[in-house]
Amino acid sequence: MSTKDKFTRRTLLKTAGGLALVSGISAPSILRAQSADVIRIGHLTPRTGFLGPLGEYAVMAADLAVEEINAAGGMMGRKVELLKEDSVNPQTASTKAERMIERDKVACIIGEISSASCLTIAQVASRNKTLFINTGGNSDALRGKDCQRYMFHVESQNSMYVKTVGRSFLQEGLVKGKKWYSLTADYAFGHDLLRVAKRFMEGNGGQFAGDDLVPTDATDFSAYLLKIRDSKPDLVVINLAGNQITNFLKQYAEFGLTYPVGGFGFDTALAWAAGKGNFVGTWPVVWHHLIDTPGSKAFVGAFTKKYNKPPENQAWGDYVATKIVAQAINELKSAESPKIIAHFEKGAKFDLLKTRPGYFRASDHQLMHEMYAVKALPAAQVKNQWDIFSSSGPVPGPNEDLEIIAATKEENSCTFPS
Amino acid sequence: MSGILLAQQILNGLLDGVYYLLIALGLSLIFSLGGIVNLAHGAFFAIGAYLTLVISPYLGFGGALVLSPVAVALLGVVIERLLFRRFYRSDPILSLLLTFGLAMVAEQALRMIFGAPPLSYSIPQELRGQVVVGTFIYSFYRVVLLGIATACVAGLWVLLRMTAFGRVVRAGVQNPDMVGALGISLQPYMSAVAALGIGLAGLAGVLLAPIYAVHPAMGNEIITPAFVVVVIGGLGSFWGVVVAALLVGLVKGVMVGIGYSAASTAAIYLLMLLVLVFRPRGLFGERITRFE
């Protein structure tokens, strides 16, 4: 090969490499001409990184929902088209949200799991007066100081998670006069959760024996486990997220620790990954595949048929959010965000596959619905890789107001920026 | 914090460093001989872990422990023959781009075959339990892991120091032109080194699969600290990598132990910065003329 050939090939490779790096930030999706017979919905969720596995469930569920909506006649007689992107991180999420709204003219954006990305997407959505439905960002701040009129939350807020599982801890006598040891993911979600958890603990007479902040890239928990064993807590509380929960549970079993474990943040996929014998403790969850209602059974059936595995809780969020939007647009015969928002704020009811319908609370746009506390089954009782926990009944119970687990106005108040 | 706990943290930190060592040694070897900055090294770690899940239902964890690193090493040879070979001693930026792409291809392939959600895998029953020495209690599995890792690192050292193979490899690192002038072709040695280095990454995958979440991007989690270890230790230095790996584990463990866990990752980068300020080639770095 001559030097000249080599030079051009090298130049070509360098250029291609440069392009690859640039396109990672702004992957071009095909520019389509606007057409009146299609309604587009933007779906943004992390598909890479530590929240990626959950994002994958979100995408599968949104696809399934759109398929069902189209089979039932679409929205206002028009076909629904789902534009899907990996939100990656807060900066990229806002860029992609901007493009979906301005160029692709989506009717609304659904998705996201990271609270930090939710915030940047909500800012773009508000600026462009486009509805954004958050299906996975938990932070209370998103429903409080960072709330936005154009953002609604199908995902429960941290307060709801804490109060749901907190009831179980109270019943088991693990709160009053007890020492908790907590591990908290060192980012917006974790900090918010720890704040809410401390409020709950102090309000009910418990105290923290120690609370370590864990960098989000930590995979080895041995150093933390040694500290936990040394402090002999009454309860170990996990405010971690994503694969970190799985890593922690596997290593907790490895080190043979037997203190009761619980957590305020949870996703069933992480319990499944920890597996039989490693998964322990009591955890709050927004929904799970064993809920015994006709709606949930139909959803689990359709999802399992399409993907050969049961849906996990993140799948429920994106499925329900897409269905809610379709129902609202069909009822209103309009896809305009301000009209949908007014409809939600007036307390429209939606079937959430649970025992009673839910509605968005006008004061902070949080979906009011039932939650569940799940408890790991002893290894001997586990029959398959999915059904590894037992569930509480719906929380709040049948005779209680849905609002009792949510943050009160005093705990977290929202004044929508005008 | 009690003295015993601090001692436990120090020991645990050192043990922790051994996992980085398995990855970092291969990285360092492949870089020093061929000048390939192997960003795909973490992907081989992930492949090793997934192969464990595939093999162990048939041959048990023991079978996977032998077969999986061998399979990953063979894959390494194929990649070396087809791809790495074209980039030896050329601009490192090219191999960087190549292996970056390779890492993405591997991750996506794992995602397509096994799905994005993490898969479950547990420590085999016979390796569970705790070792108790006085007041010191430690996971039995980690003791086994440490034993295997130490044996491999010692074996590699013997191979590089005591054999004819090792002499050629070391000469190749120092002065490849002279080795060529002596009539020795470095090509088969390159393949062998790639197999060894990548096989070690595969072995780390097998050893960590029972205690880490097994998911397609797991390689990314381990590659950054491994690079830091190689940089701190110094390119081309066996003992540099060993000392740096233990140091990184130690710093991380002690930061958590004394209550500065939030800064435990930052501390490693600070350590790297300090080392580079005083020793730009790393702790035991040797001068590699063709990159300067």
XYZ file of C-alpha atoms in Angstrom:
710
model
C 0.000 0.000 0.000
C 1.415 3.393 -0.906
C 1.842 6.151 1.613
C -0.769 8.181 -0.198
C -3.432 5.474 0.142
C -2.637 5.091 3.779
C -2.965 8.809 4.314
C -6.393 9.024 2.712
C -7.654 6.007 4.592
C -6.457 7.469 7.824
C -8.079 10.808 7.063
C -11.292 9.031 6.184
C -11.260 7.072 9.423
C -10.627 10.187 11.434
C -13.483 11.997 9.749
C -15.788 9.026 10.221
C -14.788 8.835 13.868
C -15.512 12.513 14.325
C -18.900 12.100 12.718
C -19.664 9.110 14.915
C -18.907 11.134 18.023
C -21.051 14.045 16.892
C -23.944 11.830 15.878
C -23.878 10.217 19.316
C -25.070 13.546 20.642
C -27.526 14.327 17.885
C -28.434 11.062 16.173
C -30.402 12.082 13.117
C -33.862 10.611 12.907
C -35.546 10.676 9.553
C -37.179 13.978 8.808
C -40.729 13.341 7.799
C -43.163 15.689 6.113
C -46.038 16.759 8.321
C -49.212 14.885 7.581
C -52.681 15.358 8.965
C -53.502 11.694 9.330
C -50.924 10.901 12.018
C -50.582 12.011 15.625
C -47.035 11.816 16.907
C -46.035 11.162 20.472
C -42.474 11.582 21.650
C -41.022 8.926 23.941
C -37.819 9.806 25.748
C -36.197 7.509 28.266
C -32.681 6.379 29.179
C -31.802 3.200 27.289
C -28.095 3.190 28.160
C -26.385 3.702 31.494
C -27.509 2.438 34.879
C -31.201 3.196 34.211
C -31.078 1.646 30.729
C -32.541 -1.754 31.666
C -35.625 -0.029 33.106
C -35.847 2.235 30.054
C -35.987 -0.851 27.863
C -39.148 -1.988 29.668
C -40.566 1.518 29.241
C -40.038 1.347 25.477
C -41.552 -2.141 25.168
C -44.641 -0.994 27.058
C -45.090 2.233 25.087
C -44.864 0.211 21.857
C -47.504 -2.193 23.139
C -49.810 0.655 24.190
C -49.545 2.376 20.797
C -50.195 -0.922 19.043
C -53.383 -1.375 21.087
C -54.478 2.232 20.593
C -54.046 1.972 16.828
C -55.912 -1.340 16.758
C -58.789 0.384 18.552
C -58.970 3.231 16.019
C -56.129 5.541 17.079
C -56.641 9.040 18.440
C -59.508 11.057 16.908
C -59.508 8.512 14.104
C -55.852 9.207 13.335
C -53.044 6.725 13.601
C -50.560 7.205 16.442
C -46.858 7.217 15.690
C -44.330 6.845 18.506
C -40.963 8.606 18.142
C -38.490 6.917 20.471
C -35.131 8.252 21.623
C -32.531 7.390 24.247
C -32.509 10.419 26.561
C -28.945 9.546 27.772
C -28.464 12.418 30.256
C -30.131 15.726 31.233
C -28.393 17.790 28.549
C -29.088 15.360 25.730
C -32.643 14.816 26.983
C -33.441 18.521 26.663
C -31.897 18.730 23.175
C -33.921 15.757 22.014
C -37.116 17.051 23.615
C -36.605 20.360 21.835
C -36.196 18.615 18.489
C -39.214 16.364 18.998
C -41.396 19.389 19.718
C -40.076 21.865 17.164
C -39.277 19.630 14.231
C -41.434 16.534 14.681
C -44.394 18.479 16.169
C -45.217 15.814 18.745
C -48.521 16.203 20.607
C -46.784 15.426 23.889
C -43.707 13.793 25.411
C -43.987 10.698 27.578
C -41.280 8.940 29.555
C -38.020 9.501 31.444
C -36.718 7.825 34.585
C -33.956 10.114 35.819
C -35.323 12.975 37.934
C -32.546 15.246 36.672
C -33.557 14.637 33.033
C -37.241 15.095 33.914
C -36.399 18.589 35.054
C -34.670 19.600 31.809
C -37.402 18.028 29.653
C -40.076 19.828 31.702
C -38.332 23.143 31.125
C -38.305 22.594 27.361
C -41.928 21.395 27.420
C -43.097 24.449 29.371
C -41.261 26.863 27.130
C -42.948 25.272 24.112
C -46.329 24.805 25.826
C -46.284 21.056 25.232
C -47.502 18.399 27.654
C -44.879 16.160 29.313
C -45.919 13.081 31.279
C -43.230 11.813 33.632
C -43.364 8.038 33.990
C -40.315 7.327 36.133
C -38.806 10.379 37.887
C -39.549 10.100 41.630
C -38.074 13.205 43.212
C -40.488 15.247 45.352
C -38.770 18.411 44.125
C -40.278 17.846 40.665
C -43.710 18.139 42.349
C -42.560 20.984 44.617
C -40.038 23.702 43.999
C -39.345 22.505 40.449
C -42.963 21.877 39.421
C -44.194 22.995 36.001
C -47.716 23.464 34.689
C -46.952 21.381 31.592
C -45.552 18.404 33.565
C -47.725 15.600 35.003
C -46.523 12.596 36.988
C -47.731 9.032 36.538
C -44.747 7.857 38.591
C -45.332 8.216 42.320
C -43.386 10.818 44.265
C -40.789 9.791 46.861
C -43.184 10.683 49.697
C -45.647 8.087 48.408
C -42.924 5.428 48.274
C -41.691 6.259 51.779
C -45.161 6.345 53.343
C -46.251 3.138 51.591
C -43.366 1.009 52.808
C -43.162 3.015 56.025
C -46.538 1.573 57.018
C -45.078 -1.920 56.736
C -42.057 -0.951 58.834
C -44.349 0.571 61.463
C -46.452 -2.598 61.587
C -43.339 -4.741 62.003
C -42.082 -2.491 64.846
C -38.986 -1.391 62.939
C -39.377 2.353 63.437
C -40.008 3.627 66.964
C -36.776 3.688 68.978
C -34.943 1.760 66.249
C -31.603 2.416 64.558
C -31.560 2.579 60.756
C -28.503 2.420 58.538
C -29.036 3.936 55.122
C -27.161 3.941 51.839
C -28.176 6.718 49.476
C -27.405 7.232 45.795
C -25.426 10.472 45.519
C -27.601 12.380 43.032
C -30.869 14.339 42.913
C -33.118 11.288 43.368
C -31.168 9.900 46.330
C -30.840 13.211 48.157
C -34.546 13.877 47.773
C -35.422 10.385 48.995
C -33.124 10.678 52.016
C -34.721 13.997 52.978
C -38.213 12.486 52.808
C -37.072 9.324 54.625
C -35.528 11.346 57.465
C -38.760 13.306 57.843
C -40.690 10.050 58.137
C -38.195 8.529 60.604
C -38.049 11.561 62.869
C -41.825 11.909 62.795
C -42.200 8.311 63.986
C -39.474 8.092 66.618
C -36.685 6.320 64.758
C -33.122 7.444 64.157
C -30.339 6.928 61.660
C -27.308 5.031 62.926
C -25.455 6.066 59.799
C -26.163 7.317 56.336
C -23.553 6.928 53.615
C -23.786 8.617 50.234
C -22.833 6.197 47.462
C -21.339 7.493 44.179
C -23.583 6.453 41.265
C -20.730 4.519 39.631
C -20.006 2.357 42.699
C -20.409 -1.369 42.030
C -18.723 -2.862 45.063
C -20.410 -2.507 48.431
C -18.004 -4.523 50.582
C -16.673 -1.447 52.398
C -20.249 -0.363 53.218
C -21.204 -3.870 54.305
C -18.328 -3.959 56.797
C -19.562 -0.672 58.276
C -23.128 -1.937 58.452
C -22.036 -5.096 60.260
C -20.011 -2.981 62.680
C -22.935 -0.686 63.562
C -25.477 -3.514 64.111
C -28.566 -1.617 62.909
C -32.190 -2.681 63.414
C -32.948 -2.017 59.755
C -30.855 -1.411 56.651
C -32.439 1.096 54.297
C -31.486 1.230 50.634
C -32.052 4.513 48.799
C -30.167 3.383 45.744
C -31.281 3.139 42.128
C -30.842 0.925 39.092
C -28.262 -1.851 39.066
C -26.822 -0.649 42.360
C -29.765 -2.255 44.182
C -28.991 -5.574 42.484
C -25.283 -5.306 43.288
C -26.062 -4.446 46.878
C -28.498 -7.334 47.370
C -26.120 -9.891 45.860
C -23.256 -8.730 48.055
C -25.473 -8.448 51.147
C -26.259 -12.139 50.728
C -22.596 -12.862 49.986
C -21.480 -11.290 53.285
C -24.171 -13.241 55.118
C -25.748 -10.200 56.770
C -29.191 -10.852 58.237
C -30.430 -7.467 59.488
C -33.878 -6.672 58.108
C -33.574 -4.811 54.811
C -35.917 -2.397 53.191
C -35.797 0.390 50.749
C -37.701 3.372 49.511
C -36.724 3.159 45.877
C -37.389 -0.067 44.007
C -38.012 -1.696 40.634
C -39.022 -5.310 40.185
C -36.409 -5.830 37.421
C -33.704 -5.327 40.045
C -35.232 -7.932 42.338
C -35.433 -10.375 39.427
C -31.753 -9.710 38.655
C -30.727 -10.303 42.270
C -32.653 -13.564 42.098
C -33.829 -16.208 44.501
C -31.840 -16.370 47.719
C -30.329 -12.913 47.189
C -33.502 -10.837 47.059
C -34.566 -9.941 50.604
C -36.553 -7.292 52.415
C -39.633 -5.127 52.088
C -39.972 -2.604 49.286
C -42.561 -0.168 47.901
C -43.664 -0.443 44.314
C -46.020 1.517 42.097
C -47.320 -1.629 40.417
C -46.218 -5.240 39.918
C -47.133 -8.142 37.662
C -48.947 -10.161 40.363
C -51.696 -7.580 40.993
C -54.991 -9.401 40.864
C -57.257 -7.126 38.820
C -58.734 -7.808 35.360
C -56.874 -4.803 33.889
C -53.473 -5.891 35.206
C -54.037 -9.481 34.140
C -54.861 -8.374 30.594
C -51.772 -6.130 30.474
C -49.468 -8.862 31.860
C -50.967 -11.329 29.360
C -50.497 -9.062 26.334
C -46.985 -8.043 27.372
C -45.860 -11.609 28.102
C -47.281 -12.783 24.779
C -45.368 -10.087 22.882
C -42.047 -10.181 24.757
C -41.912 -13.585 26.479
C -41.468 -12.115 29.940
C -43.737 -10.318 32.392
C -43.728 -6.493 32.480
C -42.015 -4.813 35.386
C -43.241 -1.653 37.124
C -41.574 0.797 34.711
C -43.494 -0.867 31.873
C -46.741 -0.164 33.706
C -45.897 3.581 33.940
C -45.295 4.100 30.231
C -48.200 1.849 29.224
C -50.681 3.668 31.451
C -49.360 7.132 30.533
C -49.813 6.443 26.822
C -53.325 5.104 27.422
C -54.237 8.138 29.527
C -53.146 10.516 26.757
C -55.113 8.543 24.149
C -58.217 8.533 26.306
C -57.973 12.274 27.010
C -57.422 13.194 23.342
C -60.342 11.028 22.239
C -62.656 12.428 24.895
C -61.704 16.025 24.172
C -61.452 15.544 20.401
C -58.360 17.706 20.617
C -54.639 17.092 20.960
C -53.852 20.603 22.175
C -51.790 20.506 25.343
C -53.569 23.380 27.209
C -56.942 21.635 26.735
C -55.574 18.292 27.940
C -54.010 19.978 30.955
C -57.303 21.676 31.877
C -59.020 18.283 31.532
C -56.476 16.612 33.851
C -56.675 19.452 36.368
C -60.463 19.141 36.557
C -59.927 15.647 37.993
C -60.661 13.373 35.034
C -60.601 9.714 36.139
C -58.480 7.059 34.475
C -58.337 3.282 34.660
C -54.878 2.381 35.976
C -55.355 -1.410 36.014
C -55.732 -1.230 39.805
C -58.778 -1.652 42.070
C -59.923 1.947 41.747
C -59.484 4.651 39.132
C -56.922 7.394 39.623
C -56.808 11.130 38.952
C -54.191 13.901 38.770
C -54.068 16.163 41.820
C -54.460 19.744 40.538
C -52.115 21.250 43.142
C -48.960 19.433 42.003
C -50.042 17.279 39.010
C -49.275 14.034 40.867
C -51.346 10.996 39.884
C -53.339 9.832 42.910
C -53.403 6.051 42.910
C -52.793 2.932 44.963
C -49.301 1.648 45.735
C -48.083 -1.712 47.090
C -45.452 -2.983 49.511
C -43.804 -6.215 48.407
C -41.910 -8.642 50.625
C -39.310 -11.124 49.403
C -40.475 -14.735 49.646
C -38.201 -17.172 51.487
C -36.098 -19.089 48.927
C -37.976 -22.348 49.615
C -41.282 -20.804 48.543
C -40.022 -19.376 45.245
C -41.497 -21.300 42.324
C -40.142 -19.382 39.335
C -37.758 -16.548 38.525
C -40.497 -13.867 38.394
C -42.824 -14.540 41.324
C -40.269 -14.002 44.067
C -42.275 -11.714 46.375
C -45.630 -11.450 48.088
C -47.604 -8.243 48.038
C -49.567 -6.156 50.497
C -53.052 -5.104 49.523
C -53.445 -1.697 47.886
C -52.080 1.217 49.939
C -54.084 3.304 50.854
C -56.687 0.700 51.793
C -60.189 0.571 50.292
C -61.691 2.950 52.863
C -58.917 5.507 52.838
C -58.420 8.641 50.777
C -55.847 8.223 47.997
C -54.165 11.430 49.173
C -53.007 10.122 52.543
C -49.722 8.715 51.245
C -48.844 11.748 49.128
C -46.812 14.724 50.326
C -48.970 17.293 52.070
C -48.920 20.988 51.141
C -46.752 21.667 54.211
C -44.263 18.950 53.224
C -43.927 19.903 49.591
C -45.818 22.702 47.951
C -45.915 23.680 44.332
C -46.592 27.078 42.856
C -46.691 26.717 39.093
C -44.582 29.333 37.354
C -46.899 31.360 35.130
C -14.351 4.065 64.129
C -12.682 1.201 65.911
C -9.190 0.057 65.003
C -10.486 -3.359 64.006
C -12.937 -1.849 61.540
C -10.213 0.343 60.055
C -7.983 -2.719 59.692
C -10.860 -4.557 58.011
C -11.407 -1.638 55.647
C -7.741 -1.507 54.714
C -7.617 -5.233 54.054
C -10.895 -5.163 52.137
C -9.662 -2.239 50.066
C -6.525 -4.157 49.107
C -8.632 -7.194 48.161
C -10.889 -4.933 46.158
C -7.885 -3.742 44.194
C -7.237 -7.281 42.991
C -10.338 -7.169 40.753
C -9.044 -4.052 39.025
C -5.729 -5.802 38.656
C -7.175 -8.596 36.511
C -8.548 -6.038 34.060
C -5.726 -3.511 34.239
C -2.898 -6.003 33.672
C -4.357 -7.080 30.335
C -4.931 -3.472 29.317
C -1.368 -2.568 30.158
C 0.130 -5.609 28.394
C -1.745 -5.043 25.151
C -0.920 -1.359 25.181
C 2.758 -1.775 25.910
C 3.362 -4.355 23.218
C 1.171 -3.141 20.373
C 0.263 0.403 21.305
C -3.436 -0.510 21.267
C -5.538 1.457 23.743
C -8.148 -1.225 24.204
C -11.395 0.508 25.122
C -13.179 -2.780 24.388
C -11.451 -4.477 27.309
C -14.510 -3.993 29.528
C -16.682 -5.595 26.862
C -14.594 -8.795 27.097
C -15.174 -8.702 30.852
C -18.932 -8.542 30.199
C -18.744 -11.361 27.647
C -16.901 -13.475 30.229
C -19.713 -12.879 32.713
C -22.468 -13.738 30.224
C -20.632 -16.892 29.112
C -20.610 -17.973 32.766
C -24.405 -17.796 32.767
C -24.546 -19.829 29.564
C -21.997 -22.481 30.554
C -22.722 -23.089 34.234
C -26.137 -24.768 33.808
C -24.284 -27.540 31.917
C -20.848 -27.675 33.499
C -21.292 -25.796 36.773
C -19.359 -22.780 37.991
C -16.099 -24.748 37.883
C -16.608 -25.533 34.213
C -17.369 -21.898 33.457
C -14.302 -20.810 35.397
C -12.123 -22.758 32.969
C -14.070 -22.561 29.723
C -15.311 -18.996 29.745
C -11.883 -17.274 29.962
C -10.570 -19.674 27.300
C -13.461 -18.796 24.982
C -12.932 -15.079 25.609
C -9.196 -15.496 24.963
C -9.941 -17.209 21.642
C -12.255 -14.363 20.738
C -9.381 -12.052 21.649
C -7.075 -13.860 19.221
C -9.642 -13.520 16.429
C -10.029 -9.798 17.119
C -6.247 -9.405 17.268
C -5.732 -11.201 13.952
C -8.538 -9.373 12.158
C -8.394 -5.892 13.649
C -5.691 -4.992 16.177
C -2.918 -6.151 13.834
C -3.690 -3.351 11.411
C -3.160 -0.667 14.012
C 0.090 -1.664 15.735
C 2.480 1.235 16.137
C 0.214 3.619 14.274
C -1.424 6.703 15.724
C -3.069 5.567 19.033
C -6.131 7.634 18.140
C -6.977 5.052 15.446
C -6.957 2.077 17.793
C -8.889 4.188 20.253
C -11.671 4.719 17.725
C -11.578 1.089 16.631
C -11.881 -0.320 20.146
C -14.464 2.295 21.134
C -16.602 1.053 18.246
C -15.865 -2.537 19.140
C -17.036 -1.933 22.716
C -20.335 -0.516 21.442
C -20.847 -3.405 19.039
C -20.187 -5.922 21.821
C -22.538 -4.178 24.232
C -25.333 -4.012 21.660
C -24.776 -7.633 20.704
C -25.152 -8.698 24.346
C -28.284 -6.551 24.553
C -29.754 -8.215 21.456
C -28.958 -11.756 22.567
C -29.664 -11.566 26.294
C -31.907 -8.488 26.601
C -31.243 -5.218 28.412
C -32.471 -6.125 31.920
C -29.813 -7.604 34.210
C -29.862 -11.403 34.523
C -29.738 -13.237 37.816
C -26.799 -15.384 38.823
C -25.748 -16.421 42.309
C -22.695 -17.693 44.119
C -22.678 -21.515 43.869
C -23.854 -23.159 47.088
C -20.470 -24.696 47.937
C -18.693 -21.323 47.785
C -21.107 -19.492 50.089
C -20.488 -18.676 53.717
C -18.116 -16.685 55.882
C -14.538 -17.105 56.964
C -13.930 -16.176 60.601
C -10.425 -15.387 61.834
C -10.602 -13.984 65.354
C -12.703 -10.838 65.114
C -12.316 -10.696 61.360
C -15.221 -12.068 59.328
C -15.036 -12.171 55.570
C -16.973 -13.598 52.663
C -15.601 -17.040 51.748
C -16.308 -16.400 48.079
C -14.017 -13.365 48.088
C -11.238 -15.392 49.662
C -11.572 -17.933 46.831
C -11.682 -15.100 44.311
C -8.554 -13.594 45.787
C -6.776 -16.938 45.619
C -7.610 -17.464 41.957
C -6.703 -13.902 41.003
C -3.402 -14.016 42.880
C -2.504 -17.336 41.260
C -3.188 -15.904 37.804
C -1.188 -12.752 38.419
C 1.711 -14.781 39.836
C 1.504 -17.133 36.845
C 1.631 -14.206 34.466
C 4.649 -12.812 36.267
C 6.473 -16.125 36.035
C 5.572 -16.346 32.352
C 6.920 -12.873 31.619
C 10.024 -13.111 33.822
C 11.148 -16.709 33.709
C 10.426 -18.001 30.210
C 11.775 -17.462 26.718
C 8.319 -16.296 25.726
C 8.442 -13.595 28.391
C 11.888 -12.448 27.328
C 10.732 -11.880 23.762
C 7.612 -10.049 24.925
C 9.621 -7.801 27.226
C 12.168 -7.139 24.500
C 9.273 -6.354 22.160
C 7.942 -3.795 24.606
C 11.339 -2.110 24.873
C 12.497 -2.230 21.294
C 10.406 -4.005 18.654
C 12.750 -3.048 15.812
C 15.697 -4.760 17.477
C 13.620 -7.905 18.054
C 12.753 -7.861 14.360
C 16.408 -7.354 13.417
C 17.237 -10.482 15.414
C 14.955 -12.431 13.091
C 12.114 -12.956 15.568
C 8.636 -12.204 14.327
C 6.606 -10.476 17.029
C 3.309 -11.354 15.344
C 2.606 -14.676 17.150
C 3.672 -13.077 20.436
C 1.167 -10.285 19.867
C -1.598 -12.841 19.410
C -0.547 -14.669 22.563
C -0.420 -11.459 24.576
C -3.868 -10.440 23.313
C -5.176 -13.879 24.302
C -3.625 -13.591 27.777
C -4.766 -10.036 28.427
C -8.276 -10.484 27.089
C -8.562 -13.903 28.738
C -7.795 -12.249 32.091
C -10.648 -9.791 31.476
C -12.884 -12.783 30.732
C -11.743 -14.449 33.949
C -12.626 -11.303 35.906
C -16.078 -11.515 34.309
C -16.543 -15.086 35.564
C -15.322 -14.242 39.051
C -17.509 -11.154 39.449
C -20.709 -12.476 37.808
C -21.964 -14.021 41.090
C -21.583 -10.788 43.070
C -22.225 -8.026 40.502
C -25.326 -7.322 38.422
C -24.862 -9.035 35.043
C -26.004 -6.574 32.373
C -24.778 -5.579 28.903
C -23.068 -2.363 30.020
C -21.225 -3.922 32.979
C -17.931 -3.526 31.126
C -18.236 0.261 31.240
C -18.416 0.158 35.021
C -15.040 -1.524 35.385
C -13.070 -0.030 32.484
C -12.678 3.485 33.908
C -11.060 2.444 37.207
C -8.906 -0.014 35.244
C -7.589 2.786 33.057
C -6.908 4.885 36.119
C -4.918 1.968 37.566
C -2.843 1.641 34.396
C -2.132 5.375 34.301
C -1.182 5.532 37.981
C 0.996 2.443 37.727
C 2.770 3.537 34.614
C 2.630 2.022 31.160
C 4.674 -1.057 30.584
C 5.282 -1.780 34.242
C 3.990 -5.027 35.734
C 4.589 -4.053 39.342
C 3.371 -0.535 38.667
C -0.036 -1.925 37.767
C -0.044 -4.238 40.782
C 0.835 -1.470 43.226
C -1.595 0.987 41.606
C -4.482 -1.506 41.712
C -3.961 -2.138 45.410
C -3.574 1.593 46.033
C -6.809 2.438 44.208
C -8.721 -0.240 46.125
C -7.192 0.956 49.378
C -8.024 4.631 48.812
C -11.597 3.766 47.869
C -12.122 1.451 50.847
C -10.594 3.818 53.384
C -12.609 6.793 52.072
C -15.788 4.785 52.669
C -14.452 3.529 56.001
C -13.765 6.988 57.414
C -17.126 8.350 56.288
C -16.251 10.198 53.098
C -17.989 7.696 50.833
C -19.443 10.379 48.533
C -15.889 11.391 47.617
C -14.568 7.836 47.209
C -14.631 7.984 43.405
C -13.257 11.519 43.284
C -10.405 10.464 45.581
C -9.129 8.027 42.957
C -8.947 10.735 40.334
C -7.237 12.995 42.834
C -4.728 10.218 43.469
C -4.138 9.951 39.730
C -3.652 13.709 39.494
C -1.125 13.698 42.328
C 0.831 10.814 40.846
C 0.908 12.455 37.425
C 2.067 15.776 38.835
C 5.076 14.194 40.509
C 5.673 11.266 38.171
C 4.238 12.029 34.713
C 4.934 8.457 33.539
C 3.157 6.911 36.519
C 4.641 5.274 39.595
C 6.889 2.769 37.825
C 6.410 3.959 34.259
C 9.168 3.230 31.802
C 10.031 5.383 28.865
C 8.391 4.112 25.700
C 10.164 5.928 22.907
C 7.684 5.482 20.133
C 4.958 7.336 21.977
C 7.057 10.281 23.004
